[in-house]
PDB file of C-alpha atoms and ligand atoms in Angstrom:
ATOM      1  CA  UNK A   1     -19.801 -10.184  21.343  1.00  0.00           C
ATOM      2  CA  UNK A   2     -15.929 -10.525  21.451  1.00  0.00           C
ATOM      3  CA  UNK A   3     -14.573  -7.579  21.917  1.00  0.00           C
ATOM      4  CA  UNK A   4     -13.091  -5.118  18.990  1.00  0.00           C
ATOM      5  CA  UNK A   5      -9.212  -4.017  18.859  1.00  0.00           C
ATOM      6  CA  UNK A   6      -9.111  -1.055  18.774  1.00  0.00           C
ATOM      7  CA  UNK A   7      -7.660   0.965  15.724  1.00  0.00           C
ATOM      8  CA  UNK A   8      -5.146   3.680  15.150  1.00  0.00           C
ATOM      9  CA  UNK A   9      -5.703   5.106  12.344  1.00  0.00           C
ATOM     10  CA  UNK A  10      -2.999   7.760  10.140  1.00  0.00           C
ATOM     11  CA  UNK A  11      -3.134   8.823   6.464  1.00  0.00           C
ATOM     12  CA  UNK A  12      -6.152   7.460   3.800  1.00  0.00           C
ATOM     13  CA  UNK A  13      -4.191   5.943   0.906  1.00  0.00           C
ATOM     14  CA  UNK A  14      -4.783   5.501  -2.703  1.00  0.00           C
ATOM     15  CA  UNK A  15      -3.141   2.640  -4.277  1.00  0.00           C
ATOM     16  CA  UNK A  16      -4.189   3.748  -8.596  1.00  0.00           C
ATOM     17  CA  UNK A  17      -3.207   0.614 -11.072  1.00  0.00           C
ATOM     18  CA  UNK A  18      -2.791   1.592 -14.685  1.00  0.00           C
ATOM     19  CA  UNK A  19      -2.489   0.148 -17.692  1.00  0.00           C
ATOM     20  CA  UNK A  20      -0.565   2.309 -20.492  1.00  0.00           C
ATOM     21  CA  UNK A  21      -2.088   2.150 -23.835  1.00  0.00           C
ATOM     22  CA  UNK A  22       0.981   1.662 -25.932  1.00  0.00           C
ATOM     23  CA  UNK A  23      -0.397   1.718 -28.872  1.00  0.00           C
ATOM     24  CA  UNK A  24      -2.623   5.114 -28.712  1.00  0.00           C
ATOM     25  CA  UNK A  25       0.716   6.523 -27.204  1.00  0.00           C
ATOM     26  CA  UNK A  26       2.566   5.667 -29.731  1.00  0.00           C
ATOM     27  CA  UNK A  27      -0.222   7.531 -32.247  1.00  0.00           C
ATOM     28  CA  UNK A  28       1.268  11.050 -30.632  1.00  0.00           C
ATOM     29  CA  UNK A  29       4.236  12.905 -31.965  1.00  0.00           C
ATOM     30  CA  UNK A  30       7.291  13.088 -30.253  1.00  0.00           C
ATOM     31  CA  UNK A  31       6.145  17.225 -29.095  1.00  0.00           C
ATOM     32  CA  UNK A  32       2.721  15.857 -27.934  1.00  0.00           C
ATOM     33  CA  UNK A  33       4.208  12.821 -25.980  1.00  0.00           C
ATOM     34  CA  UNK A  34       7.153  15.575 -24.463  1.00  0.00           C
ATOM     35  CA  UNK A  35       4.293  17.751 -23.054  1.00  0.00           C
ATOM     36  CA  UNK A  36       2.388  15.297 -21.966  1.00  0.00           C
ATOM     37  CA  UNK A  37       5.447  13.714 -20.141  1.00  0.00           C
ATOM     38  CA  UNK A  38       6.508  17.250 -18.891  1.00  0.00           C
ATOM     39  CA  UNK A  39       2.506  17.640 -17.472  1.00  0.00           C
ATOM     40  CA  UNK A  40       3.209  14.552 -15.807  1.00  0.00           C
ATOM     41  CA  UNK A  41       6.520  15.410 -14.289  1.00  0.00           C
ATOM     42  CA  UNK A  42       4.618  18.637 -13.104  1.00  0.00           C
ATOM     43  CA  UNK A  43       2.194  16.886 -11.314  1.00  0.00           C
ATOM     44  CA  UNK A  44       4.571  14.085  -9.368  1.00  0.00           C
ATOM     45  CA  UNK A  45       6.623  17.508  -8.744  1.00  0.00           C
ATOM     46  CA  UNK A  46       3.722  18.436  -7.046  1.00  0.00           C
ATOM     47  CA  UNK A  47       2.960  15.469  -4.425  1.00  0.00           C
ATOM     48  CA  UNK A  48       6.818  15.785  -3.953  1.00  0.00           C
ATOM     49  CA  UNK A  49       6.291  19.255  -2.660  1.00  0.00           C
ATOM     50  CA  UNK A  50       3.984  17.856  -0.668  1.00  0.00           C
ATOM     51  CA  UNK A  51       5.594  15.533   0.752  1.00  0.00           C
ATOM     52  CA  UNK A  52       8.805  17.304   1.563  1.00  0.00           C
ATOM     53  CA  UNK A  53       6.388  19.709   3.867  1.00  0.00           C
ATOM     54  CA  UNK A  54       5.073  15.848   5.596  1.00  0.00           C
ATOM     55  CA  UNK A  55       2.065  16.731   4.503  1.00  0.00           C
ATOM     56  CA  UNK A  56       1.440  13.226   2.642  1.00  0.00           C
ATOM     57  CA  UNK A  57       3.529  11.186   0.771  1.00  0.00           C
ATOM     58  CA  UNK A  58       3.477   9.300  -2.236  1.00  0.00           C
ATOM     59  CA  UNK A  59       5.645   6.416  -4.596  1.00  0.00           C
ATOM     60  CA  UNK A  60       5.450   5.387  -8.246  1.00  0.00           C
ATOM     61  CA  UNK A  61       6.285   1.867  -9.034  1.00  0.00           C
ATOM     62  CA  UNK A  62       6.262  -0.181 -12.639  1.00  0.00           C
ATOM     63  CA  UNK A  63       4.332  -3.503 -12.296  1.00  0.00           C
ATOM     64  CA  UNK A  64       5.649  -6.701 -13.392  1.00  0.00           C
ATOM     65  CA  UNK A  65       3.428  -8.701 -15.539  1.00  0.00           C
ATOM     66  CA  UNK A  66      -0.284  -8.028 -16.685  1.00  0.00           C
ATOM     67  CA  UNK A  67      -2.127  -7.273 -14.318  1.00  0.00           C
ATOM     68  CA  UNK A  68      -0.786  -2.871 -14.520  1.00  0.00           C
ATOM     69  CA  UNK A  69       2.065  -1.066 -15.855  1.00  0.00           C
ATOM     70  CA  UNK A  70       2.761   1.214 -13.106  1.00  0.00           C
ATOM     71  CA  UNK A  71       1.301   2.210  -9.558  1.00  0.00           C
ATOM     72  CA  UNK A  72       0.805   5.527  -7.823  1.00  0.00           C
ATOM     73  CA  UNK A  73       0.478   5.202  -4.458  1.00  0.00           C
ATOM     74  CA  UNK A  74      -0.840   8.496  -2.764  1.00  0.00           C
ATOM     75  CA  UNK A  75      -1.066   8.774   1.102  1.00  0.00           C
ATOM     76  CA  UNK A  76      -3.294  12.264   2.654  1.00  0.00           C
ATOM     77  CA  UNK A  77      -4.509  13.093   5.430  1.00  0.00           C
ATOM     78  CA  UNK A  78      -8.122  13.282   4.103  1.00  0.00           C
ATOM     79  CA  UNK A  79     -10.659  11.251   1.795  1.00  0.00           C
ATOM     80  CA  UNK A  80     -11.123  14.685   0.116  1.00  0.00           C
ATOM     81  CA  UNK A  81      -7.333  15.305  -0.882  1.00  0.00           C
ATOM     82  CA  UNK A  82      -6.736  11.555  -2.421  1.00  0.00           C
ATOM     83  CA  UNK A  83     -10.167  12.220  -4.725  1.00  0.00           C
ATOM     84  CA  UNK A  84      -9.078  15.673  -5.695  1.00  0.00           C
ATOM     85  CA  UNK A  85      -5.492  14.251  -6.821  1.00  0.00           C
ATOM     86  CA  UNK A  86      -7.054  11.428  -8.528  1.00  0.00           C
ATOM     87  CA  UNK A  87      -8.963  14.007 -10.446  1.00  0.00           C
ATOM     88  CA  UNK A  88      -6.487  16.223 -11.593  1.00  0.00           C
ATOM     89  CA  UNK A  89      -4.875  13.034 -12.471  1.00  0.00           C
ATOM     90  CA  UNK A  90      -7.224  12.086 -14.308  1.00  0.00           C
ATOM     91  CA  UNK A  91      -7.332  15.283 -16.220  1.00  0.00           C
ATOM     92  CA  UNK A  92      -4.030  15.434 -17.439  1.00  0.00           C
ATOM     93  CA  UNK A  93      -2.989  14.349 -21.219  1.00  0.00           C
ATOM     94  CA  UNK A  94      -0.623  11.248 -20.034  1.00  0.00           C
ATOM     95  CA  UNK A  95      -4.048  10.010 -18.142  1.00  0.00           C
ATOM     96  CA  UNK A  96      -5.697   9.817 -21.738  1.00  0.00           C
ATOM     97  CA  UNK A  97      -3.834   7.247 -22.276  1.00  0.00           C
ATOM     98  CA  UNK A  98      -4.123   4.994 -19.606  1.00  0.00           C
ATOM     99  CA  UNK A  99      -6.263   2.059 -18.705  1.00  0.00           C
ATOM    100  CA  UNK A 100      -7.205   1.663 -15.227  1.00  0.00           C
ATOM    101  CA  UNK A 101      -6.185  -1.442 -13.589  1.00  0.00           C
ATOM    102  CA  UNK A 102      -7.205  -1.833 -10.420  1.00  0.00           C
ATOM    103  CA  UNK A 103      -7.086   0.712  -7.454  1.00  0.00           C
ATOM    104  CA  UNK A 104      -7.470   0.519  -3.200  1.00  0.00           C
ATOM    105  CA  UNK A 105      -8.651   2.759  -0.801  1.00  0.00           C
ATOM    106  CA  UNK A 106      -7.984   2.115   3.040  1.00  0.00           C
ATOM    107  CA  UNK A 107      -6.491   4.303   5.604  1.00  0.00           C
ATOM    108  CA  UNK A 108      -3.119   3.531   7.175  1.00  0.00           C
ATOM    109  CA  UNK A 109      -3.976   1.406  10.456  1.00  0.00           C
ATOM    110  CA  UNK A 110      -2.250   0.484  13.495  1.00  0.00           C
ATOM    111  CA  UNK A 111      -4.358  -2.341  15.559  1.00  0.00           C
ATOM    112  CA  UNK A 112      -3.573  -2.003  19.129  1.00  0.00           C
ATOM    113  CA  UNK A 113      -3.371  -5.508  20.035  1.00  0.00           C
ATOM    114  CA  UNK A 114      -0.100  -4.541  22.121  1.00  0.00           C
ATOM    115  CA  UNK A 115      -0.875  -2.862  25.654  1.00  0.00           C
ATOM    116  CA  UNK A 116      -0.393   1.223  25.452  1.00  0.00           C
ATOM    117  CA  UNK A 117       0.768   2.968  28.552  1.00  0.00           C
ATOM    118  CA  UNK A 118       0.247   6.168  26.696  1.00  0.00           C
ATOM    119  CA  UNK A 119      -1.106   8.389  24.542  1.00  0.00           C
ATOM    120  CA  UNK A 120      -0.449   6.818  21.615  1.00  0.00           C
ATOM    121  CA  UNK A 121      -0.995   9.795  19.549  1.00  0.00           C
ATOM    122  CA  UNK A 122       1.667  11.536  21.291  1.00  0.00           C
ATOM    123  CA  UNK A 123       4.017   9.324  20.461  1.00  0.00           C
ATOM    124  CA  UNK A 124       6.946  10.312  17.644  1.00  0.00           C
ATOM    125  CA  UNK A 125       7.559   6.916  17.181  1.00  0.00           C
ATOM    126  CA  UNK A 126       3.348   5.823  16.648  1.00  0.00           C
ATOM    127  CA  UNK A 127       3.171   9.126  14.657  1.00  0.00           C
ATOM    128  CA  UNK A 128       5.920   8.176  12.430  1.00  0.00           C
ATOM    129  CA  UNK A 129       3.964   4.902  11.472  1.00  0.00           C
ATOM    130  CA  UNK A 130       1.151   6.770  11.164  1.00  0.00           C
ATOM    131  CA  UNK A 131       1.918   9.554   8.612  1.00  0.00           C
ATOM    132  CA  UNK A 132       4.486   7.449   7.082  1.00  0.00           C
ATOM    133  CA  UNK A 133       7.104   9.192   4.844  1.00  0.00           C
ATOM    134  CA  UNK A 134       6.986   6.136   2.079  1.00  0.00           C
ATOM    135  CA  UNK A 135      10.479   4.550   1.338  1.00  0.00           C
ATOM    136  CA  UNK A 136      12.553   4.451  -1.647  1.00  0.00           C
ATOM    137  CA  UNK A 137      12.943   0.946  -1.740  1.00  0.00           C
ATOM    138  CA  UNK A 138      13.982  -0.660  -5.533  1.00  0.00           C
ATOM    139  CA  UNK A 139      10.772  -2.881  -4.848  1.00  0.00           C
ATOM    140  CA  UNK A 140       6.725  -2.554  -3.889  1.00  0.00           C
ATOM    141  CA  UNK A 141       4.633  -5.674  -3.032  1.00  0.00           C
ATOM    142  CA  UNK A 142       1.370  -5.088  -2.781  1.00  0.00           C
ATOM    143  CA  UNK A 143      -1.961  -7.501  -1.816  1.00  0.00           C
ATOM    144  CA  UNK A 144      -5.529  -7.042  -0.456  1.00  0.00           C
ATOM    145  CA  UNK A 145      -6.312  -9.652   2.445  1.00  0.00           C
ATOM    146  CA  UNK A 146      -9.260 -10.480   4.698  1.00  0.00           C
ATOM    147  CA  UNK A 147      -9.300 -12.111   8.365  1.00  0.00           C
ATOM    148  CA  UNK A 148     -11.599 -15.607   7.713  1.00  0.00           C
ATOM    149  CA  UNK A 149     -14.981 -15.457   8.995  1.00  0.00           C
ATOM    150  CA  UNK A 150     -16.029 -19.079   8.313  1.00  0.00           C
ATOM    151  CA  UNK A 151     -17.305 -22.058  10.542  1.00  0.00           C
ATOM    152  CA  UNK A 152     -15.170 -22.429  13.420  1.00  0.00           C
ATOM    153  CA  UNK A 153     -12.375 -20.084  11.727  1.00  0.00           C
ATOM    154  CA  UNK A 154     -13.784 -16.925  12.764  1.00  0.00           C
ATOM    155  CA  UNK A 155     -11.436 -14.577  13.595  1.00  0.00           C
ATOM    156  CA  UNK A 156     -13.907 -11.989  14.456  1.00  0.00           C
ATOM    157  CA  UNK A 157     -16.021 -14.908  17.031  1.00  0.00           C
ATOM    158  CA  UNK A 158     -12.529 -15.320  18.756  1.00  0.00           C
ATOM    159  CA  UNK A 159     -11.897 -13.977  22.359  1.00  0.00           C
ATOM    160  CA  UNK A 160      -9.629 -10.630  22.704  1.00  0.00           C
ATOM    161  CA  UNK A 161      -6.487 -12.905  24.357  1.00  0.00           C
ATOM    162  CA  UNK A 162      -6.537 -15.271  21.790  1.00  0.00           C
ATOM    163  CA  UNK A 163      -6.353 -12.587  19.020  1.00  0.00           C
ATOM    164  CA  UNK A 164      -3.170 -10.620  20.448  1.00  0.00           C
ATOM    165  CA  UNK A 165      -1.422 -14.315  21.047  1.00  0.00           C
ATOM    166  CA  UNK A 166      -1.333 -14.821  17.846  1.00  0.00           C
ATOM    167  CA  UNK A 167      -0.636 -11.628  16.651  1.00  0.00           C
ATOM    168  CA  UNK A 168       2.257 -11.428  18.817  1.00  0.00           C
ATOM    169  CA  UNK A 169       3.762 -14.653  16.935  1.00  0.00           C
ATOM    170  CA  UNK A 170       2.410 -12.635  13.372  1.00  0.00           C
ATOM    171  CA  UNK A 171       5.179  -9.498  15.001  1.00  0.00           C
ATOM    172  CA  UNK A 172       7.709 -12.177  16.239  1.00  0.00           C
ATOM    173  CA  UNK A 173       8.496 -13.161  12.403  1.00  0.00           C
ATOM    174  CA  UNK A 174       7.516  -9.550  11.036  1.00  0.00           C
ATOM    175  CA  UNK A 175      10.299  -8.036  13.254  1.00  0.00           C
ATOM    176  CA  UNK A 176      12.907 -10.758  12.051  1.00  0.00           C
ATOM    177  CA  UNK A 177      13.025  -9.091   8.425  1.00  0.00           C
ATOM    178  CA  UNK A 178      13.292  -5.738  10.024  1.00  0.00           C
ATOM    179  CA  UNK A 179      15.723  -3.876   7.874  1.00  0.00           C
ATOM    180  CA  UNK A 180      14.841  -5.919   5.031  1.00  0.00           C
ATOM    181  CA  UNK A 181      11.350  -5.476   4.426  1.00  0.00           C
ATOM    182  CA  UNK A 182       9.495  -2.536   5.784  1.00  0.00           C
ATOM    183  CA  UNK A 183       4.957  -3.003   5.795  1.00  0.00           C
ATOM    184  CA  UNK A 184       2.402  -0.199   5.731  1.00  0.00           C
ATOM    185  CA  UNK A 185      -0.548  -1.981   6.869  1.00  0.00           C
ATOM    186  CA  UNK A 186      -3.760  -0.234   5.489  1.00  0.00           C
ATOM    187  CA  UNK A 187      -6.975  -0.558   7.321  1.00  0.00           C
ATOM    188  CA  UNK A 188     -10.128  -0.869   4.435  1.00  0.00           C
ATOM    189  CA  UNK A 189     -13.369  -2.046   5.975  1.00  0.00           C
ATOM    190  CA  UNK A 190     -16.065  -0.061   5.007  1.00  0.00           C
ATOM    191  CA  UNK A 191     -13.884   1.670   1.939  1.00  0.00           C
ATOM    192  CA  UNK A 192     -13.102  -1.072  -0.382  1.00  0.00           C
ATOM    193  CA  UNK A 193     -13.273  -4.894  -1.043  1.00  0.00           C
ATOM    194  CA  UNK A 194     -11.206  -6.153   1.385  1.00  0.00           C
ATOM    195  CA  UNK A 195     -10.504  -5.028   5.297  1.00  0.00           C
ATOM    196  CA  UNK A 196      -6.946  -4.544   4.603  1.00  0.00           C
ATOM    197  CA  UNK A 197      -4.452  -3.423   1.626  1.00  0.00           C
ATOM    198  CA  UNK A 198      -0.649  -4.775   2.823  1.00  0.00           C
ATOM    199  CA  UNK A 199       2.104  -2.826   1.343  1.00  0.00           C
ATOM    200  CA  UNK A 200       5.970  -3.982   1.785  1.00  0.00           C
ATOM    201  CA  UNK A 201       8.684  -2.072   0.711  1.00  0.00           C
ATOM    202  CA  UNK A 202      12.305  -4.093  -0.214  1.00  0.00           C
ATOM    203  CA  UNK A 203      15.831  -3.404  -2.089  1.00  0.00           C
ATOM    204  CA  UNK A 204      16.087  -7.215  -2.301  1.00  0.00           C
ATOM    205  CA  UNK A 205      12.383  -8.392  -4.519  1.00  0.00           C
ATOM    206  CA  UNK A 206      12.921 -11.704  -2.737  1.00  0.00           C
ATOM    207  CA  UNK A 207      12.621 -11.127   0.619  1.00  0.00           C
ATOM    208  CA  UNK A 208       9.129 -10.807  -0.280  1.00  0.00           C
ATOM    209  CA  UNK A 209       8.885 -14.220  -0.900  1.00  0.00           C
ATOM    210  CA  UNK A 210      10.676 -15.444   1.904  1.00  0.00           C
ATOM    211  CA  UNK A 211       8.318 -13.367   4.326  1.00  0.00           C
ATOM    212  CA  UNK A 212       5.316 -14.080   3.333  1.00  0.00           C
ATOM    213  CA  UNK A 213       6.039 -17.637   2.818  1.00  0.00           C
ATOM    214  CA  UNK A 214       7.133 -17.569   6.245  1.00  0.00           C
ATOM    215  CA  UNK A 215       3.727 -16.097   7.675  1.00  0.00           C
ATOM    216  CA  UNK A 216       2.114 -18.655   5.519  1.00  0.00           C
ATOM    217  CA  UNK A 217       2.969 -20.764   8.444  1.00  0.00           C
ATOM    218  CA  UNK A 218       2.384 -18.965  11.031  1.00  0.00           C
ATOM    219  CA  UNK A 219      -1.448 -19.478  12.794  1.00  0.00           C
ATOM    220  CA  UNK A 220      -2.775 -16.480  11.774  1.00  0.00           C
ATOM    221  CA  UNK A 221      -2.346 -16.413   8.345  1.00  0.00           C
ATOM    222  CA  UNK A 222      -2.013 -20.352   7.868  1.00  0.00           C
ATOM    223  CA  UNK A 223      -5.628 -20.558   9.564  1.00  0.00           C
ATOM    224  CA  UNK A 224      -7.441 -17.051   9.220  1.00  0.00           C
ATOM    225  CA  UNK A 225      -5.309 -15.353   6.125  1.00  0.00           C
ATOM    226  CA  UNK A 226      -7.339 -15.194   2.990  1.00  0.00           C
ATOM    227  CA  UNK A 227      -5.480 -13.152  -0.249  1.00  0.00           C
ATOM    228  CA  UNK A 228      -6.479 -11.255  -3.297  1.00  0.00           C
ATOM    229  CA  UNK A 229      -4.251 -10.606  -6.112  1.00  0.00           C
ATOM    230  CA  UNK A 230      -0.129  -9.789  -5.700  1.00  0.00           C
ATOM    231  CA  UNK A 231       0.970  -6.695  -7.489  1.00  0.00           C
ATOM    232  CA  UNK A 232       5.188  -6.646  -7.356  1.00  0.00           C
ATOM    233  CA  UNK A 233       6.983  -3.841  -8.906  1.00  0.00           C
ATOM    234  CA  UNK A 234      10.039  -1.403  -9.691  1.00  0.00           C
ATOM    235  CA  UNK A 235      10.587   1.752  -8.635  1.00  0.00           C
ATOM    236  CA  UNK A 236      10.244   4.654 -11.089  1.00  0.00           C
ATOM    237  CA  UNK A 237      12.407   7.695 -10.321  1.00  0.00           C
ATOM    238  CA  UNK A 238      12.163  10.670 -11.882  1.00  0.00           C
ATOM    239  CA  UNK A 239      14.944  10.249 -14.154  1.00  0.00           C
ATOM    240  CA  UNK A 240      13.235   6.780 -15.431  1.00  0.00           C
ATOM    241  CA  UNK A 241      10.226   8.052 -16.561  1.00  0.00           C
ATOM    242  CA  UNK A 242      11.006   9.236 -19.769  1.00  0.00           C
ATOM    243  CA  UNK A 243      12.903   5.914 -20.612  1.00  0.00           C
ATOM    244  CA  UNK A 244       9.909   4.239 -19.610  1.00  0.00           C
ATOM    245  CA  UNK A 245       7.729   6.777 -21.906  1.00  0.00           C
ATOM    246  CA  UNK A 246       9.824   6.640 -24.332  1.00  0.00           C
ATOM    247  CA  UNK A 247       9.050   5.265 -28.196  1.00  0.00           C
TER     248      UNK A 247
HETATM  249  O1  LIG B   1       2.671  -3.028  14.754  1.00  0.00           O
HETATM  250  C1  LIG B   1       3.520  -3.836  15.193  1.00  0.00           C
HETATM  251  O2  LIG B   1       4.724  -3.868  14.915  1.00  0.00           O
HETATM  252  C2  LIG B   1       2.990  -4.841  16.162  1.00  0.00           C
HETATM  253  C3  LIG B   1       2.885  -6.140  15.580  1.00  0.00           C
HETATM  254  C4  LIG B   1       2.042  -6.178  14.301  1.00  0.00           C
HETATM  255  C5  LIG B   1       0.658  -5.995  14.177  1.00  0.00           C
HETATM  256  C6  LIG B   1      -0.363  -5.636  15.241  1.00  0.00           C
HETATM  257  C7  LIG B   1       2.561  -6.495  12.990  1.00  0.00           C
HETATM  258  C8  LIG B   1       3.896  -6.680  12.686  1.00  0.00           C
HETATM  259  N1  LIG B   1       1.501  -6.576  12.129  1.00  0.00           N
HETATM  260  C9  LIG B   1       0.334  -6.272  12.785  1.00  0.00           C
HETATM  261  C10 LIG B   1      -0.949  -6.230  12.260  1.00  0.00           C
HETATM  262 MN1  LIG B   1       1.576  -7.300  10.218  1.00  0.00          MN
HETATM  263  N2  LIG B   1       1.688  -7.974   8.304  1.00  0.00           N
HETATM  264  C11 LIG B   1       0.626  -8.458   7.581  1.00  0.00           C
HETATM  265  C12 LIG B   1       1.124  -9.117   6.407  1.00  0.00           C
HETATM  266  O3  LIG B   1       0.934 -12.268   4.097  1.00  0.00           O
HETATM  267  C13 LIG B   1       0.477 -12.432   5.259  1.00  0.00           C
HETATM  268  O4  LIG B   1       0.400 -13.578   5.769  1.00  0.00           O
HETATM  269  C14 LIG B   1      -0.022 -11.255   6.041  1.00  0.00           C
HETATM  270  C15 LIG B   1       0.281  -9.892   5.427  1.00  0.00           C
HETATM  271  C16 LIG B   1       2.506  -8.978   6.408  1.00  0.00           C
HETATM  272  C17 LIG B   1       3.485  -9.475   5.370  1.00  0.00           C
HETATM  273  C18 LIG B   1       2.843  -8.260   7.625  1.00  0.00           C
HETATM  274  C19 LIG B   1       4.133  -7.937   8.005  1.00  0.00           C
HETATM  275  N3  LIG B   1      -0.450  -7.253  10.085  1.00  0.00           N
HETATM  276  C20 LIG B   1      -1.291  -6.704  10.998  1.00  0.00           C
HETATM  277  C21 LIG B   1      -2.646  -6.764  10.490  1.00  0.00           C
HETATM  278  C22 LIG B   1      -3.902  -6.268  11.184  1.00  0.00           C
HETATM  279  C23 LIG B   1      -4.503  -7.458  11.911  1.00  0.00           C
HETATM  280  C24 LIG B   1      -5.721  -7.175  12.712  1.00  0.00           C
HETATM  281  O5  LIG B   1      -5.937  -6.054  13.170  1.00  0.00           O
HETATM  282  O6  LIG B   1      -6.477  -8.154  12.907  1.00  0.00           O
HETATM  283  C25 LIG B   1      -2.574  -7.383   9.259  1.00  0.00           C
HETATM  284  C26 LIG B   1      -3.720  -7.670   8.298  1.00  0.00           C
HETATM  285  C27 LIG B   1      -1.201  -7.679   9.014  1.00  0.00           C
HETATM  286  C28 LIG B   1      -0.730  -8.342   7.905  1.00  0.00           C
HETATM  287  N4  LIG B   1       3.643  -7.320  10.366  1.00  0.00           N
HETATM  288  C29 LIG B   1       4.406  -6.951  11.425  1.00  0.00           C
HETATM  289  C30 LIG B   1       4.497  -7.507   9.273  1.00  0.00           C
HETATM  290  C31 LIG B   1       5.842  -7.228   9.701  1.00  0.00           C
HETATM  291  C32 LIG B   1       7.071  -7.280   8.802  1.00  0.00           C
HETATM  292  C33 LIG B   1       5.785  -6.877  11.041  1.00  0.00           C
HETATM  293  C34 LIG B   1       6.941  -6.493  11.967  1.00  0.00           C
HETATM  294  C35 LIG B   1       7.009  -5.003  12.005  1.00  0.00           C
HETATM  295  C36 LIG B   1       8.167  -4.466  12.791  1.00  0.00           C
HETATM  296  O7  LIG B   1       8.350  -4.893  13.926  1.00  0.00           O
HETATM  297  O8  LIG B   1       8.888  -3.632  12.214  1.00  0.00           O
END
C-alpha cells in the first residue's frame, strides 16, 4: 500500500445552490415579499454575528447562468452546526421559494505533502487556513474534482515522493496568482460525490480562467485531474439583495 498524506483538517463547509422561483415570488405582495426579505436579512445578520466572533464564516454569491441563482456558502466548526443552519434556512418564507440546485459538503483540508517541523496546529499561519475568515472578493468559482484512479493513472497506486513532486509544481503555479486568486481547498471523501470541493475567490472573474487553464497543464491535473460542474458568480452584499429581490 502507498502510503496516505496525511490531512489537516479545519471548518466542515456547506456550499447550498438555489434556484429562485421567480414566478411564485412574484405571486406575493410587495408586504409579504418585504418580510420575507427582512427574515432573510435576519438570518445572514446572524452568520455575520457569527462570524465577526471567528466562530465560522460564511459568503453569498449570485450564479451566472442556469445551473443556480445564488450560493450560500457556510463554513462551522461542526457537521451539527452546518445541518442546523440549513434547517432554519430552510424554514424561513424566502426558502419557500427556492429550488435547490445543487449543494457540497466537505471539510476545509490542508494535505501535508510539504515537510512540518511543527505542530502544525499551533501554527497562526496553518490556523488561519484552517478556520478561514472567507474573502470579499467581487467573484466565487466553484468545482467538485477527483484524483484519477484508472489503469496506470492512479494517483492513489503512486509512491509518497512522487505525489509531493508533483504537488510541489501544482503550488509553484498556485503561488504565482497569489494576490489574485485566493483557494479554499475542501476535503469531501466520505461526505459527498467527489473527494474535493475547490473554491477560488477573485476581484478580476478572469483570473479564473487563466489559472486553471494554467494547471490544466501542469502533471497533476493534465494527467490525474478529473472535474464536475463550474459554478462562477457575483457577490451579493447586503445592500444588493433587495435589488436582486426586487419585482
Ligand atoms: O497548501 C499549499 O500552499 C501547499 C501547496 C498546495 C497543496 C498541497 C496547493 C497550492 N494546493 C494543494 C493541494 Mn491546490 N488547487 C487545486 C485546484 O483546477 C485544477 O486543476 C485543480 C483545482 C486549484 C485551482 C488550486 C489552486 N490543491 C490541493 C489539492 C489536494 C491534493 C491532494 O491532497 O492530493 C487539490 C485537490 C488542489 C486543487 N493550489 C495551491 C492552488 C493555488 C492557487 C495554490 C497556491 C496557494 C498559495 O501559495 O497561496
Amino acid at each position: 500500500m502507498s502510503e496516505p498524506v496525511k490531512t489537516l483538517d479545519g471548518w466542515y463547509t456547506l456550499h447550498d445552490f438555489r434556484t429562485v422561483d421567480w414566478a411564485a415570488w412574484k405571486t406575493l405582495s410587495s408586504d409579504e415579499r418585504n418580510e420575507a426579505i427582512a427574515e432573510f436579512q435576519n438570518f445572514l445578520n446572524k452568520l455575520k454575528q457569527t462570524e465577526e466572533a471567528k466562530q465560522g464564516s460564511h459568503a453569498l454569491y449570485t450564479i451566472v447562468g442556469q445551473k443556480a441563482d445564488f450560493l450560500l456558502m457556510i463554513l462551522r466548526p461542526t457537521m451539527e452546526e452546518l445541518n442546523e443552519l440549513e434547517t432554519e434556512f430552510n424554514k424561513t418564507k424566502f426558502a419557500e421559494f427556492l429550488i435547490p440546485s445543487y449543494s457540497y459538503v466537505s471539510v476545509v483540508e490542508l494535505s501535508n505533502y510539504l515537510p512540518a517541523d511543527q505542530d502544525p496546529y499551533q501554527n497562526p499561519e496553518i490556523l488561519a487556513r484552517l478556520y478561514p475568515i472567507l474573502p470579499k472578493t467581487k467573484h466565487i468559482c466553484f468545482y467538485p474534482m477527483n484524483k484519477r484512479r484508472q489503469g496506470n493513472d492512479n494517483w492513489y497506486m503512486l509512491p509518497m515522493e512522487e505525489r509531493s513532486r508533483m504537488m510541489r509544481s501544482h503550488g509553484m503555479i498556485g503561488r504565482q496568482y497569489a494576490g489574485k486568486v485566493k483557494q479554499i481547498v475542501t476535503g469531501s471523501v466520505g461526505f459527498d460525490d467527489w473527494e474535493w470541493g475547490v473554491t477560488l475567490f477573485a476581484d478580476d472573474v478572469l483570473q479564473f480562467k487563466k489559472l486553471v487553464y494554467e494547471m490544466r497543464f501542469d502533471e497533476v491535473s493534465a494527467r490525474y485531474g478529473e472535474f464536475g460542474s463550474f459554478f462562477v458568480g457575483n457577490i451579493l452584499t447586503e445592500e444588493a439583495i433587495p435589488k436582486f429581490l426586487s419585482i
